[in-house]
Coordinates of C-alpha atoms in Angstrom, one line a residue:
M1 CA 17.6 33.5 19.2
I2 CA 19.9 31.6 16.7
D3 CA 18.3 28.8 14.7
L4 CA 20.5 25.5 14.9
A5 CA 18.1 23.4 12.7
A6 CA 20.3 22.2 9.5
P7 CA 19.5 24.3 6.4
A8 CA 16.9 22.0 3.9
E9 CA 19.3 20.3 1.1
R10 CA 18.9 22.3 -1.9
A11 CA 17.5 19.9 -4.9
F12 CA 17.6 18.8 -8.6
L13 CA 15.7 17.0 -10.8
V14 CA 16.3 15.3 -13.4
A15 CA 14.4 13.0 -16.0
V16 CA 14.4 11.3 -19.1
D17 CA 11.3 10.6 -21.1
T18 CA 11.1 7.5 -23.3
G19 CA 7.4 7.6 -24.5
E20 CA 6.9 4.6 -22.8
D21 CA 4.6 5.7 -20.3
P22 CA 1.5 6.1 -21.6
G23 CA -0.4 9.1 -20.5
W24 CA 2.8 10.8 -17.9
T25 CA 5.1 13.1 -19.8
A26 CA 8.8 13.9 -17.9
E27 CA 8.0 17.2 -17.2
E28 CA 4.8 16.4 -15.3
S29 CA 6.3 12.7 -14.1
I30 CA 8.5 15.8 -12.8
A31 CA 6.0 18.0 -10.9
E32 CA 5.0 14.6 -9.1
L33 CA 9.0 14.9 -8.2
A34 CA 8.6 17.6 -7.1
S35 CA 6.3 17.4 -4.2
L36 CA 8.3 14.1 -3.5
A37 CA 10.8 16.2 -2.3
D38 CA 8.9 19.2 -0.7
T39 CA 7.8 16.3 1.6
A40 CA 11.2 14.6 2.4
G41 CA 12.7 18.3 3.7
A42 CA 14.1 19.7 0.1
E43 CA 13.9 22.8 -1.7
V44 CA 14.0 22.0 -5.2
V45 CA 15.8 24.3 -7.3
G46 CA 15.6 23.7 -11.1
A47 CA 14.6 20.3 -12.9
E48 CA 16.0 19.1 -16.3
W49 CA 14.2 16.5 -18.3
Q50 CA 15.5 14.7 -21.9
N51 CA 13.2 12.5 -25.0
R52 CA 15.4 9.9 -25.3
R53 CA 14.3 6.1 -27.2
H54 CA 16.1 4.4 -24.3
V55 CA 17.8 5.4 -21.0
D56 CA 21.4 6.1 -21.2
P57 CA 23.3 2.8 -19.4
N58 CA 26.3 4.3 -18.3
F59 CA 24.8 7.5 -16.8
Y60 CA 20.9 7.6 -17.1
V61 CA 20.3 10.7 -19.1
G62 CA 23.2 11.5 -21.9
K63 CA 26.4 12.6 -21.9
G64 CA 25.2 15.9 -23.3
K65 CA 22.7 16.2 -20.3
V66 CA 25.4 15.4 -17.8
D67 CA 27.5 18.7 -18.9
E68 CA 24.6 20.5 -18.3
L69 CA 23.9 19.0 -14.9
V70 CA 27.2 20.0 -14.2
A71 CA 26.7 23.9 -15.2
A72 CA 23.4 23.5 -13.6
K73 CA 25.7 22.7 -9.8
S74 CA 27.3 26.5 -10.8
E75 CA 24.6 28.4 -11.2
T76 CA 21.8 26.6 -8.6
G77 CA 24.3 25.5 -6.0
Y78 CA 22.1 22.4 -5.6
T79 CA 23.6 20.1 -3.0
I80 CA 21.5 17.1 -4.3
L81 CA 20.4 15.0 -7.8
I82 CA 17.3 13.2 -7.8
A83 CA 16.6 11.3 -10.7
D84 CA 13.0 10.5 -11.4
D85 CA 13.7 6.5 -12.4
E86 CA 15.3 3.8 -10.0
L87 CA 18.9 4.2 -10.9
S88 CA 21.8 1.2 -11.5
P89 CA 24.3 0.8 -9.1
A90 CA 26.6 1.9 -12.0
Q91 CA 24.5 4.8 -13.0
Q92 CA 24.3 6.3 -9.4
R93 CA 27.9 5.5 -9.5
A94 CA 28.7 7.6 -12.8
L95 CA 26.3 10.3 -12.4
E96 CA 28.2 11.5 -8.8
E97 CA 31.5 11.3 -10.3
A98 CA 29.9 13.6 -13.0
V99 CA 28.4 16.5 -10.8
K100 CA 30.3 16.0 -7.9
T101 CA 27.2 15.5 -5.2
K102 CA 25.4 13.0 -3.9
V103 CA 23.1 11.4 -6.0
I104 CA 19.7 9.6 -5.1
D105 CA 16.5 8.6 -7.1
R106 CA 12.9 8.4 -7.3
S107 CA 12.8 5.1 -4.8
R108 CA 15.0 6.2 -2.9
L109 CA 12.9 9.5 -2.0
I110 CA 10.2 7.6 -1.2
L111 CA 12.0 5.5 0.9
D112 CA 13.1 8.2 2.8
I113 CA 9.7 10.0 2.9
F114 CA 8.7 6.6 4.6
A115 CA 11.0 6.3 7.1
Q116 CA 10.3 10.1 8.3
H117 CA 6.4 9.3 8.5
A118 CA 6.4 5.9 9.8
Q119 CA 4.9 6.1 13.5
T120 CA 4.0 2.7 15.0
H121 CA 6.4 0.0 15.4
E122 CA 5.0 -2.2 12.2
G123 CA 5.6 0.8 9.8
R124 CA 9.3 1.4 11.0
L125 CA 10.3 -2.4 10.7
Q126 CA 8.4 -2.2 7.1
V127 CA 10.2 0.5 6.1
E128 CA 13.9 -0.4 6.9
L129 CA 13.3 -3.5 5.3
A130 CA 13.0 -2.3 2.3
Q131 CA 15.9 -0.3 3.1
L132 CA 17.9 -2.9 3.4
E133 CA 16.5 -4.6 0.7
Y134 CA 17.5 -1.4 -1.4
Q135 CA 20.8 -1.0 -0.2
L136 CA 22.2 -4.9 -1.2
P137 CA 23.1 -4.5 -4.6
R138 CA 24.2 -1.0 -4.2
L139 CA 27.1 -2.1 -1.5
T140 CA 29.5 -1.8 -4.6
R141 CA 28.9 1.8 -4.5
M142 CA 29.8 2.0 -0.7
W143 CA 33.0 -0.4 -0.2
T144 CA 34.8 0.2 -3.6
H145 CA 37.6 0.7 -1.3
L146 CA 37.5 -2.3 0.1
S147 CA 36.9 -4.8 -2.5
R148 CA 39.6 -6.5 -1.6
T149 CA 41.5 -8.0 1.4
G150 CA 45.1 -7.2 1.7
G151 CA 47.6 -9.7 -0.4
G152 CA 50.9 -11.3 1.0
I153 CA 52.6 -13.7 3.4
G154 CA 49.8 -15.1 5.9
T155 CA 47.2 -13.3 4.3
R156 CA 46.4 -15.4 1.4
G157 CA 43.8 -18.8 1.3
P158 CA 40.0 -18.7 2.6
G159 CA 38.5 -15.4 3.4
E160 CA 35.8 -12.9 2.2
S161 CA 36.7 -9.7 0.9
Q162 CA 34.8 -6.6 3.2
L163 CA 32.5 -6.2 0.2
E164 CA 31.7 -10.5 0.7
T165 CA 31.4 -9.8 4.4
D166 CA 28.9 -6.2 3.9
R167 CA 26.4 -7.9 1.9
R168 CA 26.4 -11.0 4.8
L169 CA 26.3 -8.9 7.0
V170 CA 23.0 -6.8 5.3
R171 CA 21.0 -10.1 4.2
E172 CA 21.4 -11.4 7.7
R173 CA 19.9 -7.7 9.1
I174 CA 16.9 -8.7 5.7
K175 CA 16.3 -12.1 7.3
K176 CA 15.7 -11.0 10.8
F177 CA 13.5 -8.4 10.0
K178 CA 12.0 -10.2 7.3
E179 CA 11.3 -12.5 10.5
R180 CA 10.4 -9.6 13.1
V181 CA 7.8 -8.2 10.1
D182 CA 6.1 -11.8 10.1
Q183 CA 5.9 -11.5 13.8
V184 CA 4.0 -8.5 13.6
A185 CA 1.8 -9.3 9.7
E186 CA 1.2 -12.6 12.6
Q187 CA -0.2 -10.3 15.7
R188 CA -2.4 -8.5 13.2
R189 CA -3.7 -11.2 11.4
T190 CA -4.9 -12.6 15.3
A191 CA -6.4 -9.1 15.9
T192 CA -8.2 -9.5 12.6
R193 CA -9.6 -12.2 13.4
A194 CA -10.5 -11.1 17.2
R195 CA -12.2 -8.4 14.6
D196 CA -13.9 -11.5 12.6
R197 CA -15.5 -12.8 15.5
R198 CA -17.4 -9.4 16.1
L199 CA -19.1 -10.1 13.5
F200 CA -18.8 -7.0 11.2
P201 CA -17.7 -6.8 7.4
T202 CA -14.4 -5.3 6.4
V203 CA -13.9 -2.0 3.9
A204 CA -10.6 -0.7 3.0
I205 CA -9.8 3.0 1.7
V206 CA -7.4 2.8 -1.4
G207 CA -6.3 5.3 -3.3
Y208 CA -3.3 7.7 -5.0
T209 CA -1.6 9.5 -2.7
N210 CA -3.1 12.6 -1.4
A211 CA -6.5 11.5 -2.5
G212 CA -8.0 12.0 0.6
K213 CA -8.0 9.0 2.2
S214 CA -7.5 9.7 6.1
T215 CA -9.8 12.9 5.3
L216 CA -12.4 10.6 4.5
L217 CA -11.8 8.3 7.3
N218 CA -12.0 11.1 9.4
A219 CA -15.3 12.5 8.2
L220 CA -17.1 9.1 8.1
V221 CA -15.7 8.3 11.7
G222 CA -17.2 12.1 12.7
Q223 CA -13.5 12.8 14.8
V224 CA -10.1 13.3 13.9
V225 CA -8.9 9.8 14.6
T226 CA -5.4 10.0 11.3
K227 CA -3.3 12.8 10.8
A228 CA -4.4 14.4 7.5
E229 CA -2.3 16.9 5.0
D230 CA -2.1 18.6 1.5
R231 CA 1.1 16.3 1.3
L232 CA 2.2 12.8 -0.8
F233 CA 2.1 10.3 2.0
A234 CA 0.9 12.3 5.0
T235 CA 0.2 9.3 6.6
L236 CA 1.6 5.2 6.9
D237 CA 0.3 3.3 8.8
P238 CA -3.1 1.6 8.9
T239 CA -6.1 3.1 11.4
S240 CA -9.8 0.8 11.7
R241 CA -12.5 2.3 13.0
Q242 CA -16.5 1.5 13.1
V243 CA -18.7 3.0 10.9
K244 CA -22.3 3.1 11.2
L245 CA -23.7 3.0 6.9
G246 CA -27.1 2.4 7.2
D247 CA -30.1 0.5 7.8
G248 CA -28.7 -0.5 10.9
Q249 CA -25.5 -1.9 9.3
T250 CA -21.9 -1.1 10.9
A251 CA -18.7 -1.9 9.0
I252 CA -14.9 -1.8 9.7
I253 CA -13.2 0.6 7.6
T254 CA -9.3 0.9 7.1
D255 CA -7.2 3.5 5.7
T256 CA -4.3 2.1 4.2
V257 CA -1.2 3.7 2.6
G258 CA -1.4 5.4 -0.3
F259 CA -0.1 4.4 -3.8
I260 CA 2.0 6.0 -6.3
H261 CA 3.2 6.3 -10.0
K262 CA 6.9 4.2 -9.7
L263 CA 6.3 3.2 -5.9
P264 CA 9.5 1.0 -5.5
H265 CA 8.8 -2.4 -5.3
Q266 CA 10.8 -3.3 -2.2
L267 CA 7.7 -1.0 -0.4
V268 CA 5.2 -3.1 -1.9
D269 CA 7.0 -6.5 -0.6
S270 CA 8.1 -4.6 2.3
F271 CA 4.3 -3.2 3.3
R272 CA 2.5 -6.8 2.2
A273 CA 1.7 -7.9 5.5
T274 CA 0.2 -4.2 6.2
L275 CA -2.0 -4.4 2.9
E276 CA -3.2 -7.3 4.0
E277 CA -6.1 -5.0 5.1
V278 CA -7.0 -4.4 1.7
T279 CA -6.8 -8.2 0.4
R280 CA -8.9 -9.1 3.2
A281 CA -11.5 -6.5 3.4
D282 CA -15.2 -7.5 1.6
V283 CA -15.5 -3.8 -0.1
L284 CA -13.2 -1.4 -1.4
V285 CA -13.4 2.5 -1.5
E286 CA -11.8 4.0 -4.3
I287 CA -10.8 7.2 -3.6
V288 CA -10.1 9.4 -6.7
D289 CA -9.1 13.5 -6.1
A290 CA -11.6 14.7 -8.9
S291 CA -10.1 17.6 -8.9
D292 CA -6.7 16.4 -10.4
R293 CA -6.2 16.2 -14.3
H294 CA -4.0 12.8 -14.1
F295 CA -6.9 10.9 -12.2
A296 CA -6.8 8.4 -14.8
E297 CA -3.2 7.5 -14.6
H298 CA -3.7 7.2 -11.5
R299 CA -6.4 4.9 -11.2
A300 CA -4.2 3.2 -13.8
T301 CA -1.4 3.1 -10.9
V302 CA -3.6 2.0 -8.2
Q303 CA -5.3 -0.9 -10.2
T304 CA -1.7 -1.9 -11.2
V305 CA -1.0 -2.6 -7.4
L306 CA -4.4 -4.0 -6.7
E307 CA -3.4 -7.0 -9.2
E308 CA -0.1 -7.4 -7.5
L309 CA -1.4 -7.9 -4.7
G310 CA -4.2 -10.0 -5.7
A311 CA -7.0 -7.8 -4.8
G312 CA -7.8 -6.3 -8.5
D313 CA -11.4 -7.8 -9.0
K314 CA -12.2 -7.1 -5.4
P315 CA -15.8 -5.7 -5.6
R316 CA -15.0 -1.3 -5.4
F317 CA -17.1 1.4 -5.0
I318 CA -15.6 4.6 -6.5
A319 CA -15.6 8.0 -4.3
F320 CA -14.5 10.8 -6.4
N321 CA -12.9 13.0 -3.8
K322 CA -12.5 17.3 -3.8
A323 CA -16.0 18.0 -5.7
D324 CA -15.6 21.3 -3.3
L325 CA -12.8 22.2 -5.8
I326 CA -15.3 21.6 -9.4
E327 CA -18.6 21.7 -7.9
A328 CA -19.8 25.1 -6.0
A329 CA -23.0 22.7 -4.9
A330 CA -20.5 20.6 -3.0
L331 CA -19.6 23.2 -0.5
D332 CA -22.8 22.3 1.2
A333 CA -22.5 19.6 3.0
D334 CA -26.8 19.1 2.9
T335 CA -26.9 19.3 -1.1
P336 CA -28.2 15.7 -2.4
A337 CA -25.1 13.9 -4.3
P338 CA -26.6 11.3 -6.3
A339 CA -24.8 8.0 -6.7
I340 CA -24.3 7.0 -10.2
T341 CA -23.1 3.3 -11.6
G342 CA -21.0 2.2 -8.7
Q343 CA -19.6 5.8 -8.2
V344 CA -20.3 8.9 -6.4
L345 CA -19.1 12.4 -5.9
I346 CA -17.8 13.3 -2.2
S347 CA -16.2 16.1 -0.7
A348 CA -14.6 14.4 2.5
R349 CA -13.8 18.0 3.4
T350 CA -17.3 19.3 3.3
G351 CA -19.3 16.3 4.2
Y352 CA -20.9 16.4 0.5
G353 CA -22.5 12.7 -0.4
L354 CA -21.3 11.2 2.8
E355 CA -24.0 10.1 3.5
T356 CA -24.7 8.4 -0.3
L357 CA -21.9 7.1 0.1
K358 CA -22.8 5.4 3.2
A359 CA -25.4 4.1 1.9
E360 CA -24.1 2.9 -1.2
L361 CA -22.0 0.5 0.6
S362 CA -24.3 -0.6 2.8
A363 CA -26.6 -1.9 -0.4
L364 CA -23.0 -2.9 -1.5
L365 CA -21.7 -5.5 1.0
A366 CA -25.7 -6.5 1.3
S367 CA -25.6 -7.4 -2.5
L368 CA -22.8 -9.7 -1.8
W369 CA -24.4 -12.2 0.3
V370 CA -25.5 -15.6 -1.3
D371 CA -28.6 -18.0 -0.8
I372 CA -27.6 -20.6 2.4
D373 CA -29.6 -23.8 2.7
A374 CA -27.5 -25.9 4.9
A375 CA -27.8 -28.3 7.4
V376 CA -25.0 -28.3 10.4
P377 CA -24.7 -30.4 13.6
Y378 CA -25.5 -28.5 16.6
S379 CA -21.4 -29.2 17.6
A380 CA -21.2 -25.6 15.4
G381 CA -22.3 -23.7 17.6
E382 CA -20.0 -20.8 17.5
L383 CA -20.0 -20.9 14.0
L384 CA -24.2 -20.5 14.0
A385 CA -23.7 -17.5 16.5
R386 CA -21.7 -15.4 13.8
V387 CA -24.2 -16.8 11.7
R388 CA -26.9 -15.6 13.4
E389 CA -25.3 -12.4 14.3
R390 CA -24.3 -11.3 11.0
G391 CA -26.8 -13.1 8.4
T392 CA -30.4 -12.7 7.5
I393 CA -31.2 -16.6 8.4
E394 CA -33.8 -19.1 9.9
L395 CA -32.8 -21.9 12.3
E396 CA -34.7 -24.8 11.9
Y397 CA -33.9 -27.6 15.1
R398 CA -34.3 -30.5 14.3
P399 CA -33.3 -33.5 16.2
T400 CA -29.8 -33.7 15.1
D401 CA -28.7 -30.5 13.1
V402 CA -29.7 -27.5 12.9
R403 CA -31.0 -25.9 9.4
V404 CA -29.9 -22.9 7.9
T405 CA -32.0 -21.1 5.2
G406 CA -31.2 -17.4 4.0
R407 CA -28.8 -15.1 2.9
V408 CA -25.2 -14.5 4.4
T409 CA -21.4 -13.3 3.3
P410 CA -20.0 -15.4 0.5
A411 CA -17.1 -16.4 3.4
L412 CA -19.6 -17.4 6.3
A413 CA -21.5 -19.6 3.3
G414 CA -18.4 -21.2 2.4
E415 CA -18.0 -22.1 6.0
L416 CA -21.3 -23.4 6.7
E417 CA -21.3 -25.7 3.3
A418 CA -18.0 -26.9 4.6
V419 CA -19.2 -28.0 7.8
A420 CA -22.7 -29.3 6.2
A421 CA -20.8 -31.5 3.8
R422 CA -18.2 -32.7 6.6
W423 CA -21.5 -33.4 8.8
R424 CA -23.2 -35.5 5.8
D425 CA -20.3 -37.6 4.9
S426 CA -20.4 -38.8 8.6
L427 CA -23.9 -39.3 8.7
V428 CA -22.8 -41.5 5.1
E429 CA -20.1 -43.3 7.1
S430 CA -22.5 -44.2 10.7
A431 CA -25.0 -45.7 7.7
A432 CA -22.6 -47.8 6.3
Q433 CA -21.2 -49.2 9.2
A434 CA -24.4 -49.6 11.1
P435 CA -25.2 -52.7 9.1
E436 CA -21.6 -54.2 10.2
R437 CA -22.8 -53.6 13.2
D438 CA -26.0 -55.5 13.4

């Protein structure tokens, strides 16, 4: 039987080490780039890296290294050159002219992986938006031969070049895709409001790509609800499920998209609607691959993205995953795993430490509750219903209002205090108007 599948592209990798990225050498970053290329379906046939004070503004690498890349093409037969940093349009064009083959950068590679793996309508919209925003400044490379309109009688005067036309069309598409992404985001917010009315606290799993987020969600739920593979960005679309934590507490836990070193800013912007799950969560579970010697650098990357999203200070519990790769005891799910200062060693694959994790999450969520003593009118019945379901409170029904005392979540406390303040103001206003009526 003839295999009609297209052959894998032969990829050659190149990087520059300027010393500006603590904890990451060019060689180590190249290793991660190779994993990305493999995830995208390419066969890595070689790599080169160079130590320089600054990247070359013309070729990204120095001219001597460019000559080595040309020689490497003859030796390896690579069909695509992948740079470890985002290239300017001029650098990309210069490298392509030098090596006479396709050149892409790390950002374009990650965008391609996202395009392959996005399964939902929302995910595909967000990926295409990110691709359009990435391509817009690079259109000069595609349309150089059409960058001027024809001259002569009858052609002078108002008009636009092919390049300007193409840029305008891409900008219009970007605008339309942003509107569609905003519509999907509003649908997600509507669904979230409905979920909030079910009165469950929310937990978002965050972490570096391939740290085990999907495996953890599957383990906590007790069944496969999202695909988990030993590959970077195996899953992109967020999945939420109810999980029983302990002490009768249930939470909505969401598996979010993984973060990565040098994550393209277009993706962060385009996936902001999806990543709102992170900003809305009551608590974050940061999952860390304990077996990776770069886990400290991975955590720094995660923190950078969380800060960009405005969630850097959100309450967090650390789950050091893949304990079965470093601790023999973690091969047995029944072995107890102690929690130490907001973190626990777990194995999402074997189940080791998961009961400890659930108990600690339950305690953390409870610790976030605040004391409340507020009087609200009977007209706040919907709010009182939510307070009864999600708080530990006592209600005192009085002639004109209801006194609420006990402990509730910060969000509910804020709502109660706002309603109570408006109620007090209305009582003061009524009292002030009473003498006038008399």
